[in-house]
Structures are given as structure tokens and as C-alpha cells.
């Protein structure tokens, strides 16, 4: 690495902790103030550094622009893959990744069950909004106006004895999802399969996607499925971190 580049990067690392004076920055990189000033002026011309008053410097807006672009370029499917693949390998059950797009919830990735009995689903297929764990996760995060718009045209066909069949019960279910941080499909979509889902979050805490684990009831009862909730939540958090999310300490 060139000496000038190394010094410039060191300056930006120092400014990341707060505004600094020319004297402070010169002391950090161990050069005369005139050399430090030339570096700062070059960084300032590219908006990586900006002057804060007369005597101080701080990070410039170009760094924030680059950070946002980098986060936008991250593909949630690619970023989440290692964590989802590991969950599937460890437990052997079907793992789905779904996203919300223009009023629909779409499966964007799938890891097949390692057991003989498998569920029918495929990448690109729409997930019913009223009875799947992934849809509950994604709709629970929508702003109130967007959710109201969906609810105005949402249908609630009864698919099993456990299917939610009305808007009031569904809104109450979304309240539980927000409170609990996860969702369940207790044989609501298909009467022989149940499912748990969790959110994958981005850098601002927004829900980017939902991950779920689906299991036939003959392999695992509902209590047994819920015993794997910590595994699912850990997977969702690991995937979220790869998407730029910073967990609260």
C-alpha cells in the first residue's frame, strides 16, 4: 500500500471517532502539518472529509453515499445463504426465504427437506398472505397505510380447520408477531404441515425478508417444532448481520 494512501485511510479512521484538529491528525500519522493538510484537501475535494468550522475536520458525505450504495448492492438471498444452508444441514427440514413485492409474498429461495416426506413449494411461487408464517412476518412490518391497503382487498379462504378467516383475527395475529418477534403457521396452510418464521433485517432494522422452517406433523409435533425456535431466530440474526443489521447489545 502506498504511504499516502495508508495515511489517508488512517486519517479517515481517526475521523470516524469524531471531529479532529489539524494538529491532532498530524500527530496520529506522524508528519508535518503541511503534509497532513495536503492529504485533507485531497480527501475534501472528493467529499471524504469536510471542514467543521475553522479548526476541525470530520468525515464527509461521500462515505455515507458509498456505504448506502454498498448496502443496496447486497443481495439478501446471497447474503442469507450460508446461515439458511447451515440450518437446513443441521436440522434437515425445509427452509424457505421469502420477500414482499408489490402486495405479494414470493418465495425467493428454498432448501429442501432431507427427509422422505417433502412439501410442495418452489422458488417464485406466491405464499398465501393470510396463512403462512413468512407472510405474517413481512406484513407485520409494513407501515399502517400499506397494510390497510392490502387488508382492503385481502381474501381469507379457509384452507384447513386452523386457517384465520377474517381481518380482525388476522390483525390480532400480526400484533402477536410484532410482540413475539416470530410467526407460526399452525397447520393453517396445509393441515399436515406446520411452520415457524422469523424476520431478516437490514441496516436500519427494516425487515428485508422472512426465513421459515416447515415440518410435516408426522415428523414433529407443534411443541417439537417450537423447540427449534431458538435455532431459527439465531439463523435469522446471522443472516441479518450479513445484510448490515447491527443487533442491540
Short mmCIF file of C-alpha atoms in Angstrom, two decimals:
data_model
loop_
_atom_site.label_atom_id
_atom_site.label_comp_id
_atom_site.label_asym_id
_atom_site.label_seq_id
_atom_site.Cartn_x
_atom_site.Cartn_y
_atom_site.Cartn_z
CA UNK A 1 0.00 0.00 0.00
CA UNK A 2 1.37 3.45 -0.85
CA UNK A 3 2.38 5.64 2.05
CA UNK A 4 -0.01 8.44 1.06
CA UNK A 5 -2.95 6.05 0.77
CA UNK A 6 -2.11 4.47 4.11
CA UNK A 7 -2.01 7.91 5.75
CA UNK A 8 -5.29 8.98 4.13
CA UNK A 9 -7.06 5.84 5.35
CA UNK A 10 -5.63 6.36 8.81
CA UNK A 11 -6.98 9.91 8.82
CA UNK A 12 -10.48 8.72 7.92
CA UNK A 13 -10.34 6.03 10.60
CA UNK A 14 -9.48 8.69 13.16
CA UNK A 15 -12.25 10.99 11.97
CA UNK A 16 -14.72 8.13 12.38
CA UNK A 17 -14.41 8.66 16.14
CA UNK A 18 -15.32 12.35 15.88
CA UNK A 19 -14.03 15.72 14.62
CA UNK A 20 -10.28 16.31 14.95
CA UNK A 21 -7.95 19.29 14.60
CA UNK A 22 -5.09 19.51 12.13
CA UNK A 23 -2.60 19.20 15.00
CA UNK A 24 -4.31 16.03 16.31
CA UNK A 25 -4.38 14.41 12.88
CA UNK A 26 -0.76 15.30 12.17
CA UNK A 27 0.24 13.67 15.42
CA UNK A 28 -1.62 10.48 14.54
CA UNK A 29 0.15 9.96 11.21
CA UNK A 30 3.43 11.44 12.39
CA UNK A 31 4.04 14.03 9.67
CA UNK A 32 4.28 17.82 9.40
CA UNK A 33 1.02 19.76 9.36
CA UNK A 34 1.62 20.84 5.75
CA UNK A 35 1.66 17.19 4.61
CA UNK A 36 -1.47 16.42 6.60
CA UNK A 37 -3.18 19.47 5.14
CA UNK A 38 -2.44 18.33 1.57
CA UNK A 39 -3.98 14.93 2.32
CA UNK A 40 -7.03 16.51 3.91
CA UNK A 41 -7.54 18.84 0.97
CA UNK A 42 -7.42 15.92 -1.45
CA UNK A 43 -9.93 13.98 0.66
CA UNK A 44 -12.08 17.10 0.94
CA UNK A 45 -12.15 17.57 -2.84
CA UNK A 46 -13.70 14.08 -3.14
CA UNK A 47 -16.11 14.71 -0.21
CA UNK A 48 -14.49 12.07 2.01
CA UNK A 49 -13.62 14.78 4.54
CA UNK A 50 -15.19 18.13 5.29
CA UNK A 51 -14.14 21.06 7.44
CA UNK A 52 -16.11 21.54 10.62
CA UNK A 53 -15.73 25.21 11.46
CA UNK A 54 -12.28 26.76 11.23
CA UNK A 55 -10.09 24.31 13.12
CA UNK A 56 -11.73 20.88 12.90
CA UNK A 57 -12.33 18.19 10.28
CA UNK A 58 -14.96 15.46 10.14
CA UNK A 59 -15.97 12.66 7.76
CA UNK A 60 -17.62 13.82 4.55
CA UNK A 61 -20.83 12.78 2.84
CA UNK A 62 -19.14 10.63 0.19
CA UNK A 63 -18.51 7.89 2.75
CA UNK A 64 -22.19 7.73 3.65
CA UNK A 65 -23.14 7.62 -0.02
CA UNK A 66 -20.74 4.73 -0.60
CA UNK A 67 -22.00 2.89 2.48
CA UNK A 68 -25.61 3.17 1.32
CA UNK A 69 -24.71 2.01 -2.19
CA UNK A 70 -22.82 -0.96 -0.78
CA UNK A 71 -25.79 -1.97 1.36
CA UNK A 72 -28.22 -1.60 -1.54
CA UNK A 73 -26.00 -3.81 -3.69
CA UNK A 74 -26.10 -6.63 -1.17
CA UNK A 75 -28.44 -9.37 -2.37
CA UNK A 76 -30.42 -10.65 0.62
CA UNK A 77 -30.65 -14.08 -0.97
CA UNK A 78 -26.89 -14.34 -1.39
CA UNK A 79 -26.17 -12.77 1.99
CA UNK A 80 -28.55 -15.10 3.84
CA UNK A 81 -27.49 -18.29 2.07
CA UNK A 82 -24.77 -19.51 4.48
CA UNK A 83 -26.98 -19.20 7.55
CA UNK A 84 -30.01 -20.79 5.87
CA UNK A 85 -27.97 -23.61 4.37
CA UNK A 86 -26.46 -24.34 7.79
CA UNK A 87 -29.92 -24.51 9.43
CA UNK A 88 -31.11 -26.91 6.75
CA UNK A 89 -27.99 -29.07 7.10
CA UNK A 90 -28.21 -29.25 10.91
CA UNK A 91 -31.93 -29.94 11.31
CA UNK A 92 -32.84 -31.43 7.93
CA UNK A 93 -36.14 -29.62 7.50
CA UNK A 94 -37.37 -27.43 4.64
CA UNK A 95 -36.14 -23.84 4.86
CA UNK A 96 -37.71 -21.02 2.83
CA UNK A 97 -36.69 -17.44 2.18
CA UNK A 98 -39.46 -15.04 1.12
CA UNK A 99 -39.75 -11.36 0.27
CA UNK A 100 -42.59 -8.87 -0.08
CA UNK A 101 -43.06 -7.39 -3.55
CA UNK A 102 -45.95 -5.14 -4.59
CA UNK A 103 -48.62 -6.70 -2.43
CA UNK A 104 -47.38 -10.27 -2.81
CA UNK A 105 -45.12 -12.53 -0.79
CA UNK A 106 -42.78 -14.54 -3.00
CA UNK A 107 -40.53 -17.47 -2.17
CA UNK A 108 -37.07 -16.40 -3.36
CA UNK A 109 -35.05 -19.37 -2.10
CA UNK A 110 -35.62 -22.87 -0.77
CA UNK A 111 -33.56 -25.59 0.88
CA UNK A 112 -35.21 -28.98 0.55
CA UNK A 113 -36.00 -31.28 3.44
CA UNK A 114 -33.58 -34.14 3.95
CA UNK A 115 -36.47 -36.37 4.97
CA UNK A 116 -38.52 -38.53 2.61
CA UNK A 117 -41.71 -36.55 3.13
CA UNK A 118 -41.38 -33.13 1.49
CA UNK A 119 -43.70 -30.19 0.95
CA UNK A 120 -44.62 -28.82 -2.44
CA UNK A 121 -43.26 -25.32 -2.94
CA UNK A 122 -40.91 -23.67 -5.37
CA UNK A 123 -38.87 -20.54 -5.83
CA UNK A 124 -41.02 -17.84 -7.44
CA UNK A 125 -44.28 -19.20 -6.04
CA UNK A 126 -46.57 -16.83 -4.14
CA UNK A 127 -47.20 -17.53 -0.47
CA UNK A 128 -50.79 -17.02 0.72
CA UNK A 129 -50.91 -13.86 2.82
CA UNK A 130 -53.35 -14.98 5.48
CA UNK A 131 -51.98 -18.37 6.48
CA UNK A 132 -48.19 -18.58 6.06
CA UNK A 133 -45.56 -17.66 8.61
CA UNK A 134 -43.42 -15.78 6.09
CA UNK A 135 -46.33 -13.59 5.00
CA UNK A 136 -47.20 -12.76 8.60
CA UNK A 137 -43.61 -11.69 9.25
CA UNK A 138 -43.49 -9.46 6.19
CA UNK A 139 -46.93 -7.89 6.57
CA UNK A 140 -46.38 -7.24 10.26
CA UNK A 141 -43.52 -4.88 9.34
CA UNK A 142 -45.47 -2.83 6.79
CA UNK A 143 -46.42 0.79 7.54
CA UNK A 144 -50.06 1.13 8.58
CA UNK A 145 -51.24 2.73 5.27
CA UNK A 146 -49.67 -0.05 3.19
CA UNK A 147 -51.15 -2.73 5.45
CA UNK A 148 -54.60 -1.12 5.30
CA UNK A 149 -54.43 -1.10 1.50
CA UNK A 150 -53.65 -4.81 1.42
CA UNK A 151 -56.31 -5.65 4.00
CA UNK A 152 -58.95 -3.84 1.93
CA UNK A 153 -58.65 -6.43 -0.84
CA UNK A 154 -57.33 -9.41 1.10
CA UNK A 155 -59.27 -12.67 1.00
CA UNK A 156 -59.37 -15.28 3.74
CA UNK A 157 -60.29 -18.65 2.21
CA UNK A 158 -60.46 -21.48 4.73
CA UNK A 159 -57.77 -23.98 3.75
CA UNK A 160 -57.69 -26.01 6.98
CA UNK A 161 -59.53 -26.10 10.28
CA UNK A 162 -56.92 -23.70 11.70
CA UNK A 163 -56.92 -21.08 8.94
CA UNK A 164 -57.57 -17.49 10.01
CA UNK A 165 -60.69 -16.43 8.14
CA UNK A 166 -61.25 -12.76 8.93
CA UNK A 167 -59.46 -9.41 9.11
CA UNK A 168 -59.92 -8.83 12.84
CA UNK A 169 -58.36 -12.15 13.78
CA UNK A 170 -55.57 -11.59 11.26
CA UNK A 171 -54.70 -8.14 12.61
CA UNK A 172 -54.61 -9.62 16.11
CA UNK A 173 -52.24 -12.28 14.78
CA UNK A 174 -49.94 -9.60 13.33
CA UNK A 175 -49.90 -7.90 16.74
CA UNK A 176 -48.68 -11.19 18.25
CA UNK A 177 -45.99 -11.45 15.56
CA UNK A 178 -44.71 -7.95 16.36
CA UNK A 179 -44.72 -8.67 20.09
CA UNK A 180 -43.05 -12.09 19.82
CA UNK A 181 -40.59 -11.43 17.01
CA UNK A 182 -41.61 -14.58 15.14
CA UNK A 183 -44.64 -16.09 13.40
CA UNK A 184 -46.26 -19.51 13.26
CA UNK A 185 -48.34 -21.39 10.74
CA UNK A 186 -50.00 -23.98 12.95
CA UNK A 187 -51.30 -26.19 10.12
CA UNK A 188 -53.13 -23.17 8.70
CA UNK A 189 -51.99 -23.50 5.08
CA UNK A 190 -51.79 -27.28 4.79
CA UNK A 191 -53.25 -29.46 7.52
CA UNK A 192 -50.30 -31.88 7.58
CA UNK A 193 -47.52 -29.27 7.81
CA UNK A 194 -46.69 -26.57 10.33
CA UNK A 195 -44.10 -23.83 10.19
CA UNK A 196 -42.26 -21.12 12.12
CA UNK A 197 -40.91 -17.90 10.60
CA UNK A 198 -38.57 -15.07 11.60
CA UNK A 199 -37.51 -11.72 10.10
CA UNK A 200 -34.24 -10.98 8.33
CA UNK A 201 -33.43 -7.32 8.94
CA UNK A 202 -31.36 -4.66 7.21
CA UNK A 203 -29.08 -1.89 8.44
CA UNK A 204 -31.97 0.32 9.61
CA UNK A 205 -33.79 -2.51 11.34
CA UNK A 206 -36.26 -2.86 8.48
CA UNK A 207 -37.46 -6.35 7.52
CA UNK A 208 -35.86 -7.33 4.22
CA UNK A 209 -37.12 -10.90 4.04
CA UNK A 210 -38.54 -13.73 6.10
CA UNK A 211 -36.99 -17.14 6.78
CA UNK A 212 -39.11 -20.11 7.75
CA UNK A 213 -38.73 -23.75 8.65
CA UNK A 214 -41.53 -26.13 7.67
CA UNK A 215 -42.01 -29.63 9.07
CA UNK A 216 -44.62 -32.36 8.46
CA UNK A 217 -46.60 -33.04 11.61
CA UNK A 218 -45.82 -36.75 11.42
CA UNK A 219 -42.12 -35.94 11.90
CA UNK A 220 -42.51 -33.36 14.65
CA UNK A 221 -45.45 -32.15 16.69
CA UNK A 222 -46.06 -28.44 17.25
CA UNK A 223 -44.26 -28.32 20.59
CA UNK A 224 -41.32 -30.10 18.99
CA UNK A 225 -41.29 -27.53 16.18
CA UNK A 226 -41.33 -24.66 18.68
CA UNK A 227 -38.33 -26.22 20.44
CA UNK A 228 -36.35 -25.29 17.31
CA UNK A 229 -37.40 -21.64 17.52
CA UNK A 230 -34.03 -20.60 19.07
CA UNK A 231 -32.27 -22.20 16.08
CA UNK A 232 -34.47 -20.27 13.64
CA UNK A 233 -34.05 -16.97 15.47
CA UNK A 234 -30.26 -17.43 15.58
CA UNK A 235 -30.29 -18.16 11.86
CA UNK A 236 -32.36 -15.05 11.15
CA UNK A 237 -29.99 -12.91 13.21
CA UNK A 238 -26.90 -14.34 11.48
CA UNK A 239 -28.47 -13.63 8.09
CA UNK A 240 -29.48 -10.13 9.24
CA UNK A 241 -25.92 -9.33 10.28
CA UNK A 242 -24.75 -10.30 6.80
CA UNK A 243 -27.32 -7.83 5.45
CA UNK A 244 -25.92 -4.97 7.54
CA UNK A 245 -28.07 -5.27 10.66
CA UNK A 246 -26.41 -4.43 14.00
CA UNK A 247 -28.09 -6.30 16.88
CA UNK A 248 -28.87 -4.34 20.02
CA UNK A 249 -26.47 -5.11 22.85
#
